[in-house]
């Protein structure tokens, strides 16, 4: 039985491979940049490619609430990619503006939150191209960032689909030979990976919020090149079409997984694969948490995760050689 027009208006993801963009925009509460510091963080939006709607929201700690850390003369830079199944949300979305503000304030870092093209209007590899273009833009235009932004201590981070993008952008950057930007770490928060196989966690946790098999199958279908299956290297990064990382200076990586995230088997395989490739990787598991738990600021685990990211960034920064 087909859906009525009124029912269709209330569904964000449609059977014909399109999205109800109007409905998604309606439920996506947006925030504006604010040059006036709020809780020690100021923000502004910077355009990279107007034709492709590639821009970023720049979060800068102003020193209002970071105590003795205001004495630090240089700050690490975090390039952040938001989640949303490659299909919706943006740096202006309320939840991601709030998350990046917390990263900026609690870590005392400059945060570059990237807006990239969305599926199904723009398929793979548009999102990876847009992410790489932002790093190249700032490699050529360092003055856009605060004067104390340390380009030798850059980190790429993301959650869910954004963590997928973060991985693939990191691979691209390894090959790009940037002049100023040096990526020394990657933070992968519950990354969105997959494959043709149905893993034990997907079967056991079928129906989980946000990442049911029906939802993720649809998202892969509208993201991957037409005719591809889920073992494409963009989705199954450690599978039969995996990228060879052996010759790449891939950054130290911190992977977060949740015990009630149906994708956690894929996420752990990613971590295992990095280790097998000889890369430095660390895994932190939250056994009772669902997918995207950390965007809820009232959860103690959300604060704990950000502090663990801070520890990772400080440790990797201290160990890095100029």
PDB file of C-alpha atoms in Angstrom:
ATOM      1  CA  UNK A   1       0.000   0.000   0.000  1.00  0.00           C
ATOM      2  CA  UNK A   2       1.454   3.380  -0.998  1.00  0.00           C
ATOM      3  CA  UNK A   3       1.772   6.261   1.447  1.00  0.00           C
ATOM      4  CA  UNK A   4      -0.626   9.162   1.277  1.00  0.00           C
ATOM      5  CA  UNK A   5       0.769  12.603   0.356  1.00  0.00           C
ATOM      6  CA  UNK A   6       0.383  13.736   3.979  1.00  0.00           C
ATOM      7  CA  UNK A   7       2.283  10.693   5.286  1.00  0.00           C
ATOM      8  CA  UNK A   8       5.054  11.255   2.751  1.00  0.00           C
ATOM      9  CA  UNK A   9       5.484  14.838   3.937  1.00  0.00           C
ATOM     10  CA  UNK A  10       6.349  13.498   7.410  1.00  0.00           C
ATOM     11  CA  UNK A  11       8.943  10.957   6.234  1.00  0.00           C
ATOM     12  CA  UNK A  12      12.527  12.167   5.870  1.00  0.00           C
ATOM     13  CA  UNK A  13      13.857   9.206   3.830  1.00  0.00           C
ATOM     14  CA  UNK A  14      11.744   8.132   0.871  1.00  0.00           C
ATOM     15  CA  UNK A  15      11.608   4.715  -0.866  1.00  0.00           C
ATOM     16  CA  UNK A  16      12.481   6.248  -4.247  1.00  0.00           C
ATOM     17  CA  UNK A  17      15.982   7.163  -3.042  1.00  0.00           C
ATOM     18  CA  UNK A  18      15.302  10.824  -2.331  1.00  0.00           C
ATOM     19  CA  UNK A  19      14.956  12.742   0.902  1.00  0.00           C
ATOM     20  CA  UNK A  20      12.272  15.100   2.080  1.00  0.00           C
ATOM     21  CA  UNK A  21      14.721  17.985   2.358  1.00  0.00           C
ATOM     22  CA  UNK A  22      12.022  20.414   3.461  1.00  0.00           C
ATOM     23  CA  UNK A  23      11.032  18.190   6.374  1.00  0.00           C
ATOM     24  CA  UNK A  24      14.652  17.577   7.374  1.00  0.00           C
ATOM     25  CA  UNK A  25      15.352  21.311   7.364  1.00  0.00           C
ATOM     26  CA  UNK A  26      12.192  21.930   9.380  1.00  0.00           C
ATOM     27  CA  UNK A  27      13.256  19.602  12.207  1.00  0.00           C
ATOM     28  CA  UNK A  28      16.904  20.697  12.102  1.00  0.00           C
ATOM     29  CA  UNK A  29      17.145  23.558  14.574  1.00  0.00           C
ATOM     30  CA  UNK A  30      19.882  25.935  13.397  1.00  0.00           C
ATOM     31  CA  UNK A  31      22.156  28.356  15.206  1.00  0.00           C
ATOM     32  CA  UNK A  32      23.919  31.467  13.901  1.00  0.00           C
ATOM     33  CA  UNK A  33      27.597  32.311  14.374  1.00  0.00           C
ATOM     34  CA  UNK A  34      28.333  34.726  17.183  1.00  0.00           C
ATOM     35  CA  UNK A  35      31.475  36.843  17.294  1.00  0.00           C
ATOM     36  CA  UNK A  36      30.574  37.822  20.855  1.00  0.00           C
ATOM     37  CA  UNK A  37      32.012  35.168  23.176  1.00  0.00           C
ATOM     38  CA  UNK A  38      29.486  32.867  24.835  1.00  0.00           C
ATOM     39  CA  UNK A  39      30.920  30.788  27.685  1.00  0.00           C
ATOM     40  CA  UNK A  40      34.397  31.563  26.443  1.00  0.00           C
ATOM     41  CA  UNK A  41      33.865  30.665  22.769  1.00  0.00           C
ATOM     42  CA  UNK A  42      33.353  32.904  19.737  1.00  0.00           C
ATOM     43  CA  UNK A  43      32.255  31.645  16.325  1.00  0.00           C
ATOM     44  CA  UNK A  44      32.233  32.761  12.720  1.00  0.00           C
ATOM     45  CA  UNK A  45      31.442  31.122   9.367  1.00  0.00           C
ATOM     46  CA  UNK A  46      33.983  31.053   6.549  1.00  0.00           C
ATOM     47  CA  UNK A  47      33.172  30.190   2.920  1.00  0.00           C
ATOM     48  CA  UNK A  48      35.544  27.878   1.055  1.00  0.00           C
ATOM     49  CA  UNK A  49      33.575  27.066  -2.104  1.00  0.00           C
ATOM     50  CA  UNK A  50      30.283  28.898  -2.587  1.00  0.00           C
ATOM     51  CA  UNK A  51      29.316  26.822  -5.643  1.00  0.00           C
ATOM     52  CA  UNK A  52      29.475  23.591  -3.633  1.00  0.00           C
ATOM     53  CA  UNK A  53      28.254  25.194  -0.395  1.00  0.00           C
ATOM     54  CA  UNK A  54      31.471  24.212   1.346  1.00  0.00           C
ATOM     55  CA  UNK A  55      32.111  26.327   4.417  1.00  0.00           C
ATOM     56  CA  UNK A  56      33.142  25.894   8.006  1.00  0.00           C
ATOM     57  CA  UNK A  57      32.204  27.277  11.388  1.00  0.00           C
ATOM     58  CA  UNK A  58      35.270  28.422  13.278  1.00  0.00           C
ATOM     59  CA  UNK A  59      35.181  28.042  17.060  1.00  0.00           C
ATOM     60  CA  UNK A  60      37.798  30.032  18.957  1.00  0.00           C
ATOM     61  CA  UNK A  61      38.396  29.900  22.723  1.00  0.00           C
ATOM     62  CA  UNK A  62      38.520  33.443  24.085  1.00  0.00           C
ATOM     63  CA  UNK A  63      39.977  32.658  27.494  1.00  0.00           C
ATOM     64  CA  UNK A  64      36.855  33.593  29.428  1.00  0.00           C
ATOM     65  CA  UNK A  65      36.445  30.221  31.141  1.00  0.00           C
ATOM     66  CA  UNK A  66      39.607  28.194  30.615  1.00  0.00           C
ATOM     67  CA  UNK A  67      41.504  29.375  33.689  1.00  0.00           C
ATOM     68  CA  UNK A  68      45.280  28.988  33.695  1.00  0.00           C
ATOM     69  CA  UNK A  69      45.213  27.469  30.210  1.00  0.00           C
ATOM     70  CA  UNK A  70      44.791  30.978  28.777  1.00  0.00           C
ATOM     71  CA  UNK A  71      48.567  31.260  29.184  1.00  0.00           C
ATOM     72  CA  UNK A  72      49.092  28.696  26.411  1.00  0.00           C
ATOM     73  CA  UNK A  73      50.634  30.507  23.460  1.00  0.00           C
ATOM     74  CA  UNK A  74      49.571  28.020  20.814  1.00  0.00           C
ATOM     75  CA  UNK A  75      46.419  25.957  20.374  1.00  0.00           C
ATOM     76  CA  UNK A  76      45.809  22.658  18.568  1.00  0.00           C
ATOM     77  CA  UNK A  77      43.397  22.702  15.638  1.00  0.00           C
ATOM     78  CA  UNK A  78      40.547  20.189  15.337  1.00  0.00           C
ATOM     79  CA  UNK A  79      38.918  19.646  11.939  1.00  0.00           C
ATOM     80  CA  UNK A  80      35.498  18.260  12.804  1.00  0.00           C
ATOM     81  CA  UNK A  81      33.022  16.441  10.530  1.00  0.00           C
ATOM     82  CA  UNK A  82      29.432  16.116  11.718  1.00  0.00           C
ATOM     83  CA  UNK A  83      27.318  12.972  11.493  1.00  0.00           C
ATOM     84  CA  UNK A  84      23.927  12.508   9.886  1.00  0.00           C
ATOM     85  CA  UNK A  85      24.351   9.586   7.506  1.00  0.00           C
ATOM     86  CA  UNK A  86      25.948  11.862   4.870  1.00  0.00           C
ATOM     87  CA  UNK A  87      22.375  13.034   4.338  1.00  0.00           C
ATOM     88  CA  UNK A  88      21.429  15.736   6.802  1.00  0.00           C
ATOM     89  CA  UNK A  89      22.589  18.175   9.527  1.00  0.00           C
ATOM     90  CA  UNK A  90      25.367  20.773   9.350  1.00  0.00           C
ATOM     91  CA  UNK A  91      27.796  22.726  11.547  1.00  0.00           C
ATOM     92  CA  UNK A  92      24.908  25.136  12.197  1.00  0.00           C
ATOM     93  CA  UNK A  93      22.696  22.370  13.610  1.00  0.00           C
ATOM     94  CA  UNK A  94      22.032  23.072  17.280  1.00  0.00           C
ATOM     95  CA  UNK A  95      23.485  19.770  18.503  1.00  0.00           C
ATOM     96  CA  UNK A  96      26.730  20.111  16.544  1.00  0.00           C
ATOM     97  CA  UNK A  97      27.219  23.771  17.312  1.00  0.00           C
ATOM     98  CA  UNK A  98      26.902  22.807  20.993  1.00  0.00           C
ATOM     99  CA  UNK A  99      29.261  19.821  20.672  1.00  0.00           C
ATOM    100  CA  UNK A 100      31.953  21.882  18.956  1.00  0.00           C
ATOM    101  CA  UNK A 101      31.598  24.620  21.554  1.00  0.00           C
ATOM    102  CA  UNK A 102      32.276  22.036  24.256  1.00  0.00           C
ATOM    103  CA  UNK A 103      35.283  20.682  22.381  1.00  0.00           C
ATOM    104  CA  UNK A 104      36.624  24.209  21.961  1.00  0.00           C
ATOM    105  CA  UNK A 105      36.066  25.251  25.570  1.00  0.00           C
ATOM    106  CA  UNK A 106      37.019  22.052  27.408  1.00  0.00           C
ATOM    107  CA  UNK A 107      40.014  21.102  25.240  1.00  0.00           C
ATOM    108  CA  UNK A 108      41.164  24.701  24.644  1.00  0.00           C
ATOM    109  CA  UNK A 109      41.467  24.150  20.922  1.00  0.00           C
ATOM    110  CA  UNK A 110      40.493  25.886  17.706  1.00  0.00           C
ATOM    111  CA  UNK A 111      37.697  23.894  16.064  1.00  0.00           C
ATOM    112  CA  UNK A 112      36.947  23.961  12.328  1.00  0.00           C
ATOM    113  CA  UNK A 113      33.508  22.362  11.808  1.00  0.00           C
ATOM    114  CA  UNK A 114      33.084  21.509   8.137  1.00  0.00           C
ATOM    115  CA  UNK A 115      29.938  21.818   6.035  1.00  0.00           C
ATOM    116  CA  UNK A 116      30.049  19.335   3.152  1.00  0.00           C
ATOM    117  CA  UNK A 117      27.659  18.380   0.349  1.00  0.00           C
ATOM    118  CA  UNK A 118      24.938  15.906   1.267  1.00  0.00           C
ATOM    119  CA  UNK A 119      23.480  12.788  -0.285  1.00  0.00           C
ATOM    120  CA  UNK A 120      21.489  11.796  -2.224  1.00  0.00           C
ATOM    121  CA  UNK A 121      21.930  15.015  -4.207  1.00  0.00           C
ATOM    122  CA  UNK A 122      25.705  14.535  -4.097  1.00  0.00           C
ATOM    123  CA  UNK A 123      27.126  11.020  -3.850  1.00  0.00           C
ATOM    124  CA  UNK A 124      30.573   9.680  -2.984  1.00  0.00           C
ATOM    125  CA  UNK A 125      33.222  11.053  -3.212  1.00  0.00           C
ATOM    126  CA  UNK A 126      31.817  14.588  -2.863  1.00  0.00           C
ATOM    127  CA  UNK A 127      31.982  14.555   0.931  1.00  0.00           C
ATOM    128  CA  UNK A 128      35.628  13.430   0.974  1.00  0.00           C
ATOM    129  CA  UNK A 129      36.552  15.999  -1.670  1.00  0.00           C
ATOM    130  CA  UNK A 130      34.890  18.778   0.318  1.00  0.00           C
ATOM    131  CA  UNK A 131      36.651  17.767   3.514  1.00  0.00           C
ATOM    132  CA  UNK A 132      40.039  17.686   1.831  1.00  0.00           C
ATOM    133  CA  UNK A 133      39.342  21.047   0.179  1.00  0.00           C
ATOM    134  CA  UNK A 134      38.878  22.712   3.574  1.00  0.00           C
ATOM    135  CA  UNK A 135      42.270  21.503   4.802  1.00  0.00           C
ATOM    136  CA  UNK A 136      43.902  22.624   1.554  1.00  0.00           C
ATOM    137  CA  UNK A 137      42.160  25.996   1.820  1.00  0.00           C
ATOM    138  CA  UNK A 138      43.519  26.585   5.316  1.00  0.00           C
ATOM    139  CA  UNK A 139      46.930  25.286   4.296  1.00  0.00           C
ATOM    140  CA  UNK A 140      46.979  28.173   1.814  1.00  0.00           C
ATOM    141  CA  UNK A 141      45.137  30.684   4.019  1.00  0.00           C
ATOM    142  CA  UNK A 142      46.500  30.307   7.537  1.00  0.00           C
ATOM    143  CA  UNK A 143      45.536  33.907   8.390  1.00  0.00           C
ATOM    144  CA  UNK A 144      41.875  32.866   8.483  1.00  0.00           C
ATOM    145  CA  UNK A 145      42.631  31.068  11.739  1.00  0.00           C
ATOM    146  CA  UNK A 146      43.550  32.744  15.033  1.00  0.00           C
ATOM    147  CA  UNK A 147      47.171  33.768  15.253  1.00  0.00           C
ATOM    148  CA  UNK A 148      47.888  31.207  17.970  1.00  0.00           C
ATOM    149  CA  UNK A 149      46.469  28.239  16.010  1.00  0.00           C
ATOM    150  CA  UNK A 150      49.290  25.693  15.770  1.00  0.00           C
ATOM    151  CA  UNK A 151      49.206  24.179  12.292  1.00  0.00           C
ATOM    152  CA  UNK A 152      51.758  21.560  13.310  1.00  0.00           C
ATOM    153  CA  UNK A 153      49.279  20.107  15.811  1.00  0.00           C
ATOM    154  CA  UNK A 154      46.182  19.380  13.752  1.00  0.00           C
ATOM    155  CA  UNK A 155      43.612  16.689  14.454  1.00  0.00           C
ATOM    156  CA  UNK A 156      40.809  15.330  12.296  1.00  0.00           C
ATOM    157  CA  UNK A 157      37.679  14.263  14.166  1.00  0.00           C
ATOM    158  CA  UNK A 158      34.120  13.217  13.477  1.00  0.00           C
ATOM    159  CA  UNK A 159      31.227  11.143  14.677  1.00  0.00           C
ATOM    160  CA  UNK A 160      29.177   8.532  12.811  1.00  0.00           C
ATOM    161  CA  UNK A 161      29.237   9.416   9.086  1.00  0.00           C
ATOM    162  CA  UNK A 162      31.528  12.288  10.001  1.00  0.00           C
ATOM    163  CA  UNK A 163      34.024   9.785  11.425  1.00  0.00           C
ATOM    164  CA  UNK A 164      33.850   7.892   8.128  1.00  0.00           C
ATOM    165  CA  UNK A 165      34.676  11.155   6.343  1.00  0.00           C
ATOM    166  CA  UNK A 166      37.443  11.872   8.854  1.00  0.00           C
ATOM    167  CA  UNK A 167      39.132   8.564   8.039  1.00  0.00           C
ATOM    168  CA  UNK A 168      38.992   9.057   4.283  1.00  0.00           C
ATOM    169  CA  UNK A 169      40.091  12.696   4.506  1.00  0.00           C
ATOM    170  CA  UNK A 170      43.032  11.585   6.663  1.00  0.00           C
ATOM    171  CA  UNK A 171      44.051   9.113   3.939  1.00  0.00           C
ATOM    172  CA  UNK A 172      43.789  11.837   1.300  1.00  0.00           C
ATOM    173  CA  UNK A 173      45.790  14.292   3.387  1.00  0.00           C
ATOM    174  CA  UNK A 174      48.533  11.692   3.865  1.00  0.00           C
ATOM    175  CA  UNK A 175      48.952  11.732   0.091  1.00  0.00           C
ATOM    176  CA  UNK A 176      48.507  15.492  -0.430  1.00  0.00           C
ATOM    177  CA  UNK A 177      51.821  16.798   0.954  1.00  0.00           C
ATOM    178  CA  UNK A 178      50.351  19.895   2.580  1.00  0.00           C
ATOM    179  CA  UNK A 179      52.831  22.648   3.339  1.00  0.00           C
ATOM    180  CA  UNK A 180      51.688  24.037   6.717  1.00  0.00           C
ATOM    181  CA  UNK A 181      49.103  21.646   8.105  1.00  0.00           C
ATOM    182  CA  UNK A 182      50.420  18.580   9.895  1.00  0.00           C
ATOM    183  CA  UNK A 183      47.749  16.083  10.939  1.00  0.00           C
ATOM    184  CA  UNK A 184      49.041  14.152  13.944  1.00  0.00           C
ATOM    185  CA  UNK A 185      45.862  12.608  15.324  1.00  0.00           C
ATOM    186  CA  UNK A 186      42.411  11.320  14.410  1.00  0.00           C
ATOM    187  CA  UNK A 187      39.409  11.045  16.738  1.00  0.00           C
ATOM    188  CA  UNK A 188      36.827   8.556  15.470  1.00  0.00           C
ATOM    189  CA  UNK A 189      33.602   8.681  17.488  1.00  0.00           C
ATOM    190  CA  UNK A 190      31.357   5.690  16.734  1.00  0.00           C
ATOM    191  CA  UNK A 191      32.339   5.674  13.046  1.00  0.00           C
ATOM    192  CA  UNK A 192      29.796   4.747  10.391  1.00  0.00           C
ATOM    193  CA  UNK A 193      31.254   1.776   8.514  1.00  0.00           C
ATOM    194  CA  UNK A 194      29.541  -1.266   7.034  1.00  0.00           C
ATOM    195  CA  UNK A 195      29.609  -4.095   4.552  1.00  0.00           C
ATOM    196  CA  UNK A 196      27.522  -6.785   2.916  1.00  0.00           C
ATOM    197  CA  UNK A 197      27.884  -9.038   5.943  1.00  0.00           C
ATOM    198  CA  UNK A 198      25.350  -8.791   8.755  1.00  0.00           C
ATOM    199  CA  UNK A 199      27.483  -8.722  11.879  1.00  0.00           C
ATOM    200  CA  UNK A 200      26.531 -10.152  15.254  1.00  0.00           C
ATOM    201  CA  UNK A 201      25.969  -6.695  16.753  1.00  0.00           C
ATOM    202  CA  UNK A 202      23.740  -5.621  13.852  1.00  0.00           C
ATOM    203  CA  UNK A 203      21.567  -8.705  14.267  1.00  0.00           C
ATOM    204  CA  UNK A 204      21.468  -8.572  18.063  1.00  0.00           C
ATOM    205  CA  UNK A 205      20.727  -4.839  18.176  1.00  0.00           C
ATOM    206  CA  UNK A 206      18.475  -4.614  15.123  1.00  0.00           C
ATOM    207  CA  UNK A 207      16.073  -1.739  15.542  1.00  0.00           C
ATOM    208  CA  UNK A 208      18.589   0.412  17.420  1.00  0.00           C
ATOM    209  CA  UNK A 209      17.981   4.162  17.269  1.00  0.00           C
ATOM    210  CA  UNK A 210      19.422   5.820  14.136  1.00  0.00           C
ATOM    211  CA  UNK A 211      21.297   2.749  12.848  1.00  0.00           C
ATOM    212  CA  UNK A 212      18.780   0.016  12.081  1.00  0.00           C
ATOM    213  CA  UNK A 213      19.714  -2.164   9.119  1.00  0.00           C
ATOM    214  CA  UNK A 214      16.896  -0.708   7.020  1.00  0.00           C
ATOM    215  CA  UNK A 215      18.127   2.835   7.722  1.00  0.00           C
ATOM    216  CA  UNK A 216      21.820   2.122   7.145  1.00  0.00           C
ATOM    217  CA  UNK A 217      21.149   0.082   3.984  1.00  0.00           C
ATOM    218  CA  UNK A 218      19.201   3.016   2.563  1.00  0.00           C
ATOM    219  CA  UNK A 219      21.934   5.500   3.499  1.00  0.00           C
ATOM    220  CA  UNK A 220      24.655   3.401   1.866  1.00  0.00           C
ATOM    221  CA  UNK A 221      22.521   2.960  -1.239  1.00  0.00           C
ATOM    222  CA  UNK A 222      22.181   6.702  -1.827  1.00  0.00           C
ATOM    223  CA  UNK A 223      25.798   7.463  -0.876  1.00  0.00           C
ATOM    224  CA  UNK A 224      27.873   4.864  -2.724  1.00  0.00           C
ATOM    225  CA  UNK A 225      28.398   4.928  -6.520  1.00  0.00           C
ATOM    226  CA  UNK A 226      25.450   3.439  -8.369  1.00  0.00           C
ATOM    227  CA  UNK A 227      25.943  -0.279  -8.859  1.00  0.00           C
ATOM    228  CA  UNK A 228      28.276  -0.610  -5.864  1.00  0.00           C
ATOM    229  CA  UNK A 229      27.583  -2.848  -2.896  1.00  0.00           C
ATOM    230  CA  UNK A 230      28.405  -2.184   0.747  1.00  0.00           C
ATOM    231  CA  UNK A 231      31.840  -3.784   0.421  1.00  0.00           C
ATOM    232  CA  UNK A 232      32.947  -0.689  -1.481  1.00  0.00           C
ATOM    233  CA  UNK A 233      36.081   0.737   0.138  1.00  0.00           C
ATOM    234  CA  UNK A 234      34.208   3.825   1.342  1.00  0.00           C
ATOM    235  CA  UNK A 235      31.962   1.697   3.548  1.00  0.00           C
ATOM    236  CA  UNK A 236      33.912  -1.461   4.363  1.00  0.00           C
ATOM    237  CA  UNK A 237      37.254   0.219   5.003  1.00  0.00           C
ATOM    238  CA  UNK A 238      38.869  -2.950   6.354  1.00  0.00           C
ATOM    239  CA  UNK A 239      37.273  -5.325   3.847  1.00  0.00           C
ATOM    240  CA  UNK A 240      38.176  -6.751   0.434  1.00  0.00           C
ATOM    241  CA  UNK A 241      38.580  -3.307  -1.132  1.00  0.00           C
ATOM    242  CA  UNK A 242      40.526  -1.732   1.740  1.00  0.00           C
ATOM    243  CA  UNK A 243      43.029   1.046   1.112  1.00  0.00           C
ATOM    244  CA  UNK A 244      46.663   0.055   1.624  1.00  0.00           C
ATOM    245  CA  UNK A 245      47.871   2.159   4.543  1.00  0.00           C
ATOM    246  CA  UNK A 246      51.296   0.569   4.824  1.00  0.00           C
ATOM    247  CA  UNK A 247      53.151   3.390   3.097  1.00  0.00           C
ATOM    248  CA  UNK A 248      51.161   6.239   4.620  1.00  0.00           C
ATOM    249  CA  UNK A 249      51.997   8.336   7.670  1.00  0.00           C
ATOM    250  CA  UNK A 250      48.503   7.746   9.027  1.00  0.00           C
ATOM    251  CA  UNK A 251      47.834   9.695  12.240  1.00  0.00           C
ATOM    252  CA  UNK A 252      47.513   8.211  15.721  1.00  0.00           C
ATOM    253  CA  UNK A 253      43.853   7.280  16.151  1.00  0.00           C
ATOM    254  CA  UNK A 254      41.404   7.142  19.039  1.00  0.00           C
ATOM    255  CA  UNK A 255      38.233   5.100  18.372  1.00  0.00           C
ATOM    256  CA  UNK A 256      35.110   5.276  20.550  1.00  0.00           C
ATOM    257  CA  UNK A 257      32.417   2.591  20.461  1.00  0.00           C
ATOM    258  CA  UNK A 258      29.153   2.081  22.317  1.00  0.00           C
ATOM    259  CA  UNK A 259      27.969  -1.308  23.580  1.00  0.00           C
ATOM    260  CA  UNK A 260      24.421  -0.686  22.365  1.00  0.00           C
ATOM    261  CA  UNK A 261      25.488   0.748  19.011  1.00  0.00           C
ATOM    262  CA  UNK A 262      24.557  -1.784  16.323  1.00  0.00           C
ATOM    263  CA  UNK A 263      27.630  -0.730  14.331  1.00  0.00           C
ATOM    264  CA  UNK A 264      30.139  -1.554  17.053  1.00  0.00           C
ATOM    265  CA  UNK A 265      31.407  -4.725  15.334  1.00  0.00           C
ATOM    266  CA  UNK A 266      32.356  -2.668  12.273  1.00  0.00           C
ATOM    267  CA  UNK A 267      33.944  -0.034  14.496  1.00  0.00           C
ATOM    268  CA  UNK A 268      36.065  -2.599  16.335  1.00  0.00           C
ATOM    269  CA  UNK A 269      37.144  -4.111  13.013  1.00  0.00           C
ATOM    270  CA  UNK A 270      38.327  -0.657  11.979  1.00  0.00           C
ATOM    271  CA  UNK A 271      40.443  -0.424  15.126  1.00  0.00           C
ATOM    272  CA  UNK A 272      41.810  -3.964  14.631  1.00  0.00           C
ATOM    273  CA  UNK A 273      42.615  -3.192  11.002  1.00  0.00           C
ATOM    274  CA  UNK A 274      44.568  -0.060  11.929  1.00  0.00           C
ATOM    275  CA  UNK A 275      46.608  -2.077  14.409  1.00  0.00           C
ATOM    276  CA  UNK A 276      47.289  -4.781  11.805  1.00  0.00           C
ATOM    277  CA  UNK A 277      48.443  -2.038   9.411  1.00  0.00           C
ATOM    278  CA  UNK A 278      51.015  -1.027  12.012  1.00  0.00           C
ATOM    279  CA  UNK A 279      49.296   2.205  12.991  1.00  0.00           C
ATOM    280  CA  UNK A 280      48.955   3.593  16.508  1.00  0.00           C
ATOM    281  CA  UNK A 281      45.352   3.134  17.597  1.00  0.00           C
ATOM    282  CA  UNK A 282      43.464   3.166  20.871  1.00  0.00           C
ATOM    283  CA  UNK A 283      39.954   1.845  21.574  1.00  0.00           C
ATOM    284  CA  UNK A 284      37.612   3.150  24.270  1.00  0.00           C
ATOM    285  CA  UNK A 285      34.271   1.411  24.776  1.00  0.00           C
ATOM    286  CA  UNK A 286      31.188   2.641  26.587  1.00  0.00           C
ATOM    287  CA  UNK A 287      29.343  -0.637  27.228  1.00  0.00           C
ATOM    288  CA  UNK A 288      25.905   0.832  27.974  1.00  0.00           C
ATOM    289  CA  UNK A 289      25.797   3.622  25.387  1.00  0.00           C
ATOM    290  CA  UNK A 290      23.831   3.906  22.124  1.00  0.00           C
ATOM    291  CA  UNK A 291      24.865   5.498  18.832  1.00  0.00           C
ATOM    292  CA  UNK A 292      25.486   9.267  19.134  1.00  0.00           C
ATOM    293  CA  UNK A 293      25.191   9.262  22.935  1.00  0.00           C
ATOM    294  CA  UNK A 294      27.819  11.951  23.343  1.00  0.00           C
ATOM    295  CA  UNK A 295      25.687  14.706  21.808  1.00  0.00           C
ATOM    296  CA  UNK A 296      23.549  14.682  24.961  1.00  0.00           C
ATOM    297  CA  UNK A 297      25.391  17.061  27.300  1.00  0.00           C
ATOM    298  CA  UNK A 298      23.562  15.958  30.443  1.00  0.00           C
ATOM    299  CA  UNK A 299      25.047  12.474  30.199  1.00  0.00           C
ATOM    300  CA  UNK A 300      28.100  12.065  32.417  1.00  0.00           C
ATOM    301  CA  UNK A 301      29.559   9.821  29.699  1.00  0.00           C
ATOM    302  CA  UNK A 302      29.370  12.685  27.194  1.00  0.00           C
ATOM    303  CA  UNK A 303      31.594  14.853  29.373  1.00  0.00           C
ATOM    304  CA  UNK A 304      33.894  11.918  30.046  1.00  0.00           C
ATOM    305  CA  UNK A 305      34.336  11.326  26.311  1.00  0.00           C
ATOM    306  CA  UNK A 306      35.334  14.933  25.690  1.00  0.00           C
ATOM    307  CA  UNK A 307      37.865  14.794  28.518  1.00  0.00           C
ATOM    308  CA  UNK A 308      39.297  11.593  27.028  1.00  0.00           C
ATOM    309  CA  UNK A 309      39.612  13.382  23.685  1.00  0.00           C
ATOM    310  CA  UNK A 310      41.410  16.198  25.502  1.00  0.00           C
ATOM    311  CA  UNK A 311      43.847  13.741  27.092  1.00  0.00           C
ATOM    312  CA  UNK A 312      44.506  12.144  23.695  1.00  0.00           C
ATOM    313  CA  UNK A 313      45.128  15.501  22.012  1.00  0.00           C
ATOM    314  CA  UNK A 314      47.457  16.665  24.770  1.00  0.00           C
ATOM    315  CA  UNK A 315      49.372  13.380  24.774  1.00  0.00           C
ATOM    316  CA  UNK A 316      49.801  13.198  21.008  1.00  0.00           C
ATOM    317  CA  UNK A 317      50.715  16.892  20.825  1.00  0.00           C
ATOM    318  CA  UNK A 318      53.365  16.486  23.505  1.00  0.00           C
ATOM    319  CA  UNK A 319      54.821  13.446  21.757  1.00  0.00           C
ATOM    320  CA  UNK A 320      54.885  14.988  18.301  1.00  0.00           C
ATOM    321  CA  UNK A 321      58.142  16.256  16.872  1.00  0.00           C
ATOM    322  CA  UNK A 322      58.197  19.613  15.196  1.00  0.00           C
TER     323      UNK A 322
END
